[in-house]
Short mmCIF file of N, CA, C and O in Angstrom, two decimals:
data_model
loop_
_atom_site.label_atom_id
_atom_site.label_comp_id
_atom_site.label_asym_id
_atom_site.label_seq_id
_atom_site.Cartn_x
_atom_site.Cartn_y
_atom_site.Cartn_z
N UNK A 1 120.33 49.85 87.69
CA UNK A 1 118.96 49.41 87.62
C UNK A 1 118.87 48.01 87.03
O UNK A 1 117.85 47.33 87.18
N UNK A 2 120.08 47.52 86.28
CA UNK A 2 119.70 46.29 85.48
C UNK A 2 119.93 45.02 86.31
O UNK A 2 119.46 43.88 86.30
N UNK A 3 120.95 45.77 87.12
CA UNK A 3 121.58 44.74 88.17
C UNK A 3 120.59 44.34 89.63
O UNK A 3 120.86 43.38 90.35
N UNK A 4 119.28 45.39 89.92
CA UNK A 4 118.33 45.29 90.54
C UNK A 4 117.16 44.85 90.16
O UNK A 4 116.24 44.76 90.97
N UNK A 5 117.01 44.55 88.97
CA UNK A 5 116.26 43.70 87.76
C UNK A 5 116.23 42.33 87.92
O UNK A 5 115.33 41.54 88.20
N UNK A 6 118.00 42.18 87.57
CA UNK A 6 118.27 40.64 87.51
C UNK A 6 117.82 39.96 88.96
O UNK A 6 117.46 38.79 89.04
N UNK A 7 117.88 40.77 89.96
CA UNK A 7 117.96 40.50 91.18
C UNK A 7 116.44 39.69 91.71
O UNK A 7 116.15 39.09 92.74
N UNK A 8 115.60 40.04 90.30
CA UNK A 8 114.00 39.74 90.68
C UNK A 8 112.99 40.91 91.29
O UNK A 8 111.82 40.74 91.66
N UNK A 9 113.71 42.07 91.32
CA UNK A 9 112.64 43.04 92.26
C UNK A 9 112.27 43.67 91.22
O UNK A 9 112.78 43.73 90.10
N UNK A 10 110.96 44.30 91.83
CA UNK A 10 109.65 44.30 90.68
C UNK A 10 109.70 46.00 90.08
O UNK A 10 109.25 46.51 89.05
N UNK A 11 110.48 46.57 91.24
CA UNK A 11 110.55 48.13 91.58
C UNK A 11 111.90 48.99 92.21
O UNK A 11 112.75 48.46 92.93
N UNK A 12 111.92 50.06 91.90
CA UNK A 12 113.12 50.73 92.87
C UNK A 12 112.77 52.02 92.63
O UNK A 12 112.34 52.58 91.62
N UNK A 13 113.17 52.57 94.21
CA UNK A 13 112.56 53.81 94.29
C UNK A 13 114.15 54.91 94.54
O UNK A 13 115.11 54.78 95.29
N UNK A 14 113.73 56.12 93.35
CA UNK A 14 114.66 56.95 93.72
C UNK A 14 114.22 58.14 94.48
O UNK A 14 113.08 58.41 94.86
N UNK A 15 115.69 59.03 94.67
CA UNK A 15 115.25 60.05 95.99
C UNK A 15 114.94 61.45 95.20
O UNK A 15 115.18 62.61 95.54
N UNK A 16 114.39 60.99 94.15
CA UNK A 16 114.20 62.23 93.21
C UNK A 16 112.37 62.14 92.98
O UNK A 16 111.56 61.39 92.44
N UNK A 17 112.37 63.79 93.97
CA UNK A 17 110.56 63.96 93.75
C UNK A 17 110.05 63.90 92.46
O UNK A 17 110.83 63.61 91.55
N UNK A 18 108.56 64.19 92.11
CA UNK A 18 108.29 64.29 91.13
C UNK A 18 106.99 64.47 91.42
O UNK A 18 106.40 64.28 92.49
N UNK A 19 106.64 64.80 90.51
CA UNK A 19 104.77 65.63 90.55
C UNK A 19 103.64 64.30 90.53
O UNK A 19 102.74 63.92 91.28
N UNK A 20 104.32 63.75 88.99
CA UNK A 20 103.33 62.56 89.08
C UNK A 20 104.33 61.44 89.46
O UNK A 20 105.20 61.12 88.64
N UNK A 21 104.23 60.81 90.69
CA UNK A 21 104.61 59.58 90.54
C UNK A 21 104.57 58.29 90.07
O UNK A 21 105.60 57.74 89.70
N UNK A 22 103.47 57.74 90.03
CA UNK A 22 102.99 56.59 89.00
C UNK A 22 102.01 57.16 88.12
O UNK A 22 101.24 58.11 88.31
N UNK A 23 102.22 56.24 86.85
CA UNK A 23 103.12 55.46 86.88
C UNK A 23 104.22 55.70 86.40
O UNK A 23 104.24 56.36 85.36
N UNK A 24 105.81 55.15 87.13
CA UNK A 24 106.85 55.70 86.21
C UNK A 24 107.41 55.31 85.03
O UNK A 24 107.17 54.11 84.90
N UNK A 25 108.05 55.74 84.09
CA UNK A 25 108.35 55.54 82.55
C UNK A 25 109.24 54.40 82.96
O UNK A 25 109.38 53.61 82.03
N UNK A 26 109.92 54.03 84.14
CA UNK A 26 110.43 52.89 84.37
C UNK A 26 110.55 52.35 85.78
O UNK A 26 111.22 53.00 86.57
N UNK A 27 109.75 50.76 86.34
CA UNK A 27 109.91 50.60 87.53
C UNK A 27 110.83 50.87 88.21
O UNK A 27 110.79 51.52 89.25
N UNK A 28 111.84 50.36 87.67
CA UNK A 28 113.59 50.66 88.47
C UNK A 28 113.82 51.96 88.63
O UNK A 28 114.99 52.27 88.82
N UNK A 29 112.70 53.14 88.58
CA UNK A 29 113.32 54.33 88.80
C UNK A 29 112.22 54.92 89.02
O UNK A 29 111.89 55.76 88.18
N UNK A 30 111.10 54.62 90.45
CA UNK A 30 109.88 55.13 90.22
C UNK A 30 110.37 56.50 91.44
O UNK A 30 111.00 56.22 92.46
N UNK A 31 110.04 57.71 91.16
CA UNK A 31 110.60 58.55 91.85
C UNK A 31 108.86 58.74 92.93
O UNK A 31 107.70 58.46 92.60
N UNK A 32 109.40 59.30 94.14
CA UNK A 32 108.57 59.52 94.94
C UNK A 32 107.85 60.84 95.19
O UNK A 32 108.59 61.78 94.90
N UNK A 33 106.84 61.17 95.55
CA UNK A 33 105.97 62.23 95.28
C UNK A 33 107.34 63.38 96.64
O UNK A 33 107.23 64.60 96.61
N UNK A 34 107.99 62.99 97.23
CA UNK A 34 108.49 64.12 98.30
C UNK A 34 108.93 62.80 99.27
O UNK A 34 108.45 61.67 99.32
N UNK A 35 110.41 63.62 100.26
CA UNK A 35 110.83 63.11 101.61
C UNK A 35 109.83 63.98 102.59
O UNK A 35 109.31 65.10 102.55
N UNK A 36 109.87 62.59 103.73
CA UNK A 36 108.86 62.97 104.44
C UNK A 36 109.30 64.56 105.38
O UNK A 36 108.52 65.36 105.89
N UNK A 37 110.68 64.59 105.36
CA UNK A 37 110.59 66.08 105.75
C UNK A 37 110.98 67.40 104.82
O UNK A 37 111.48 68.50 105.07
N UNK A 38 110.50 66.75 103.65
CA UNK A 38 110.45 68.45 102.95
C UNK A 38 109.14 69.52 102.79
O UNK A 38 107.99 69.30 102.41
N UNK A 39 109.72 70.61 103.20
CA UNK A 39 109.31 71.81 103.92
C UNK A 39 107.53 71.94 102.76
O UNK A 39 106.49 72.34 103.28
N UNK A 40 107.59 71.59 101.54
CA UNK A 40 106.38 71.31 101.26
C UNK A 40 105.69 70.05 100.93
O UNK A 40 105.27 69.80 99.80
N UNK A 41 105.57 69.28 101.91
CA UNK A 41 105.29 68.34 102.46
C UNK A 41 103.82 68.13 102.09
O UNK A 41 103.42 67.11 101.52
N UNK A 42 102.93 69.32 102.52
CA UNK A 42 101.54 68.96 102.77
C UNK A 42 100.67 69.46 100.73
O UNK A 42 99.86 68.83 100.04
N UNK A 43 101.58 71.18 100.41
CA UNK A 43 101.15 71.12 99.03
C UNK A 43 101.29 70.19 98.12
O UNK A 43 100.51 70.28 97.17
N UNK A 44 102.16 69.17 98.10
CA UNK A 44 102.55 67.81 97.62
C UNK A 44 101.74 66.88 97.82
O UNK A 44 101.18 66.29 96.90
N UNK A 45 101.56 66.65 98.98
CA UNK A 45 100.51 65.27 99.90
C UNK A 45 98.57 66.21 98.82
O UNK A 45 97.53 65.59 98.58
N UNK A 46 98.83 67.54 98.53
CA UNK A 46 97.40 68.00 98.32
C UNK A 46 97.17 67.49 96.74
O UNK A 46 96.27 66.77 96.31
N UNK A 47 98.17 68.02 96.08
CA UNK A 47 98.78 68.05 94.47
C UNK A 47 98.29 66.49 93.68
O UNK A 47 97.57 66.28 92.71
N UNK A 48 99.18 65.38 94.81
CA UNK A 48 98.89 64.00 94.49
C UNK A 48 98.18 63.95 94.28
O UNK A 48 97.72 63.74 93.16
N UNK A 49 97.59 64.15 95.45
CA UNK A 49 95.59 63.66 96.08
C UNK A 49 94.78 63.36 94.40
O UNK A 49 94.16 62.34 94.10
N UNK A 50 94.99 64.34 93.68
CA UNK A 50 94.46 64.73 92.73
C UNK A 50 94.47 63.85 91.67
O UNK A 50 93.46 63.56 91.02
N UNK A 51 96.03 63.20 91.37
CA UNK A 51 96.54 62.18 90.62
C UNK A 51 96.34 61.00 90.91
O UNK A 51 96.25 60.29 89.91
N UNK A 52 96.23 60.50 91.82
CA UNK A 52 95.22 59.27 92.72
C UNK A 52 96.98 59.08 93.57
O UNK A 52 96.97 58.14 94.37
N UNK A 53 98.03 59.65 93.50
CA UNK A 53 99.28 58.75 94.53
C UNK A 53 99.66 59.34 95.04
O UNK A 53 99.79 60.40 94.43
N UNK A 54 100.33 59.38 96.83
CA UNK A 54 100.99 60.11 96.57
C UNK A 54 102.15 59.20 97.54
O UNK A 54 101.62 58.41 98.33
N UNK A 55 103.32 59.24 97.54
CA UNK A 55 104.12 58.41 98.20
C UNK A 55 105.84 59.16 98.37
O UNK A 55 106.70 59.70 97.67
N UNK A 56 105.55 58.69 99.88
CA UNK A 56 106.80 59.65 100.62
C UNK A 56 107.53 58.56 100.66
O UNK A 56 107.23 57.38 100.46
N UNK A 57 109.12 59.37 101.12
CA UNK A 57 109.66 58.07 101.58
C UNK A 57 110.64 58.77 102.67
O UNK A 57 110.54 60.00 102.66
N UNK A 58 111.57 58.23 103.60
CA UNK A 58 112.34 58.44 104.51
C UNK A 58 112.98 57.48 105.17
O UNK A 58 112.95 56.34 104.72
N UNK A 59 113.77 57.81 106.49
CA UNK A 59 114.44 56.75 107.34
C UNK A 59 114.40 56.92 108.79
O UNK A 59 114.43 58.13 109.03
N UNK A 60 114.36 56.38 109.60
CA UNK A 60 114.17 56.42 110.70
C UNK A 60 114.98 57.01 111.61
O UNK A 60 114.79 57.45 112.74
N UNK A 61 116.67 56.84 110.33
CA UNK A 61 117.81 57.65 111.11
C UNK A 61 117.83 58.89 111.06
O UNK A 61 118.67 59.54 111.68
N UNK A 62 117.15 59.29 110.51
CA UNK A 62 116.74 60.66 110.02
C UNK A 62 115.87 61.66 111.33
O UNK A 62 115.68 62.88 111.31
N UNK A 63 115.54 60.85 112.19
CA UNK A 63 114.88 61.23 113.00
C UNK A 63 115.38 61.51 114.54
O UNK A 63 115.10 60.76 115.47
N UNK A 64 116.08 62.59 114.65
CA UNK A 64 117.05 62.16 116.15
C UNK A 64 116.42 63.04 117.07
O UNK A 64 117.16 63.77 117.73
N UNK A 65 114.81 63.14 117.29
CA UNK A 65 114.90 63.58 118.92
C UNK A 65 113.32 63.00 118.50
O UNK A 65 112.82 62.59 117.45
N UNK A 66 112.72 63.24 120.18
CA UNK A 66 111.15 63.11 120.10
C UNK A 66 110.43 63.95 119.44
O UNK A 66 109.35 63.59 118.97
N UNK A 67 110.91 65.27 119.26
CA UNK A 67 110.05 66.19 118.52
C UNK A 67 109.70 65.50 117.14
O UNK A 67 108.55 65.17 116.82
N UNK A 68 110.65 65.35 116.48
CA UNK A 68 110.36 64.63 115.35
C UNK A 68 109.75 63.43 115.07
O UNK A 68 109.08 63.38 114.04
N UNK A 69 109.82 62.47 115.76
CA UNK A 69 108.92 61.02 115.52
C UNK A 69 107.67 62.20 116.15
O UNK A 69 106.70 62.29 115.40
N UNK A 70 107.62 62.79 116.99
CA UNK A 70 106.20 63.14 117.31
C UNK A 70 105.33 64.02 116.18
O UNK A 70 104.13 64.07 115.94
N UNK A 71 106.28 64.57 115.72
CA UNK A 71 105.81 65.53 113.84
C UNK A 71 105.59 64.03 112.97
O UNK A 71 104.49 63.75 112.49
N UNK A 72 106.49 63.36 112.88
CA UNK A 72 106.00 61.82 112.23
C UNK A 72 104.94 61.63 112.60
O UNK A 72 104.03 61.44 111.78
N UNK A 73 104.78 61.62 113.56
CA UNK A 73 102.86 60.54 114.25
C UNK A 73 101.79 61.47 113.71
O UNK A 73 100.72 61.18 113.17
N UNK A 74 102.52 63.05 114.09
CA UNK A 74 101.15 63.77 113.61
C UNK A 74 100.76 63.61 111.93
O UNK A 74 99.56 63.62 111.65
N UNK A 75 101.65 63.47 110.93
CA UNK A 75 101.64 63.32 109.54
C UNK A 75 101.23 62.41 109.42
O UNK A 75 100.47 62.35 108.45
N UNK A 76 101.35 61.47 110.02
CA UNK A 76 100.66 59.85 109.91
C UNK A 76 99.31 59.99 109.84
O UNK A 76 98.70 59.66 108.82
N UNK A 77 98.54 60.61 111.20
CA UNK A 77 97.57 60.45 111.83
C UNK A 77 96.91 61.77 110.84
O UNK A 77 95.73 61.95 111.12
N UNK A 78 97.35 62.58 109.89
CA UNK A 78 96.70 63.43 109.50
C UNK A 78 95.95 62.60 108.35
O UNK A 78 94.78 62.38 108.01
N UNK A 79 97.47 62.19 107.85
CA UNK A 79 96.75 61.49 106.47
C UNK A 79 95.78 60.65 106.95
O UNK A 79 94.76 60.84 106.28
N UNK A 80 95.59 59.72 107.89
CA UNK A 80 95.11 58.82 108.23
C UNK A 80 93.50 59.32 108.32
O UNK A 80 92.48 58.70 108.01
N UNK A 81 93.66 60.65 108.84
CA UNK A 81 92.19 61.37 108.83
C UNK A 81 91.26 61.46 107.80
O UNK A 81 90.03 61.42 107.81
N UNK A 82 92.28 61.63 106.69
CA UNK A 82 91.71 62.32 105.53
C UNK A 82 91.12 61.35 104.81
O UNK A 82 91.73 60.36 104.42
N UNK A 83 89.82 61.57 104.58
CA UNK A 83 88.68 60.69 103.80
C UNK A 83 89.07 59.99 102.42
O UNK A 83 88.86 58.86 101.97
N UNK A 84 89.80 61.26 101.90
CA UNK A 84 90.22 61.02 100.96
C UNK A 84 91.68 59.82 100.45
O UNK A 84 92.12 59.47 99.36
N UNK A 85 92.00 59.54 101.66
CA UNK A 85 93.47 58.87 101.55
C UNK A 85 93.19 57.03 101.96
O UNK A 85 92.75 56.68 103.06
N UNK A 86 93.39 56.48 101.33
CA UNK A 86 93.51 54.91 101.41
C UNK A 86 95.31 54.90 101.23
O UNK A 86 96.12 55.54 100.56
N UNK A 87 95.39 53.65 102.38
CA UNK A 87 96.94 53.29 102.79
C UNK A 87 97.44 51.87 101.41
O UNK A 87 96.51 51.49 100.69
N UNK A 88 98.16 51.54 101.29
CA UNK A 88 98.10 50.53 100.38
C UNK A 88 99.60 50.39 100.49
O UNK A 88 100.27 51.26 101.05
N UNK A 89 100.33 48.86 99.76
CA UNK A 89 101.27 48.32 99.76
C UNK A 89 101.75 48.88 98.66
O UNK A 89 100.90 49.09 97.79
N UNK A 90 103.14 49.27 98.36
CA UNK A 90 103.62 49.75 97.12
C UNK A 90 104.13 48.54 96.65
O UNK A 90 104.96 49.05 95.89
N UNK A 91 104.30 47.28 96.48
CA UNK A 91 104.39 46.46 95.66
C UNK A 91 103.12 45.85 95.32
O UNK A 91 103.33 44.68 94.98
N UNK A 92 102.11 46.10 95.27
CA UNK A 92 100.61 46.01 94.80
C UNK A 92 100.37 46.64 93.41
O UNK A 92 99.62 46.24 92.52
N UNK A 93 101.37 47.98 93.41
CA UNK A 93 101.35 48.78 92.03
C UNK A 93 102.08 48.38 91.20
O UNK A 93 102.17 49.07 90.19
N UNK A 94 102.71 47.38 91.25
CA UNK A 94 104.16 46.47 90.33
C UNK A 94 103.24 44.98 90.21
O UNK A 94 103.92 44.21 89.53
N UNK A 95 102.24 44.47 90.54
CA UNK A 95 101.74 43.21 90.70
C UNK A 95 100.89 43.34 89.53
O UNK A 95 100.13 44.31 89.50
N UNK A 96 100.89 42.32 88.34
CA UNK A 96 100.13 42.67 87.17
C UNK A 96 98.91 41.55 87.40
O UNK A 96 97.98 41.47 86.60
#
């Protein structure tokens, strides 16, 4: 983490969930609310809601047929529905 510090970056995200995500006890280790394909996906995405964050993370290699980018679009387009959800830049939350 110190060596991603020196480097100038404001943040680093690990692959370790967590209930509340921001803010974390340390940027260099802000853990993410869930991967976008774990199996409770949506009680997580609900849980946040509550805490004002909620933030997935994943990879694209992760994704090897159409079924899946097409489960991607639908998760996209769900959140996207929801009244309750504003999209935002995660280096906006590191910007003092």
């Amino acid at each position: 983490m110190a060596l991603v510090r020196e480097t100038g970056h404001g943040y680093a995200r690990t692959v370790d969930p967590s209930e509340v995500a921001f803010p974390p006890a340390d940027p260099m280790a802000f853990h993410p609310s869930c991967h976008f394909l774990a199996p409770d996906f949506w009680p997580r995405y609900e849980r946040a809601k509550e805490r004002g964050l909620f933030y997935f993370w994943g990879h694209s290699y992760e994704l090897v047929n159409e079924t899946m980018w097409m489960a991607l679009e639908n998760t996209l387009q769900r959140i996207e529905a929801d009244p309750g959800a504003c999209w935002g830049e995660l280096s906006a939350l590191f910007t003092v």
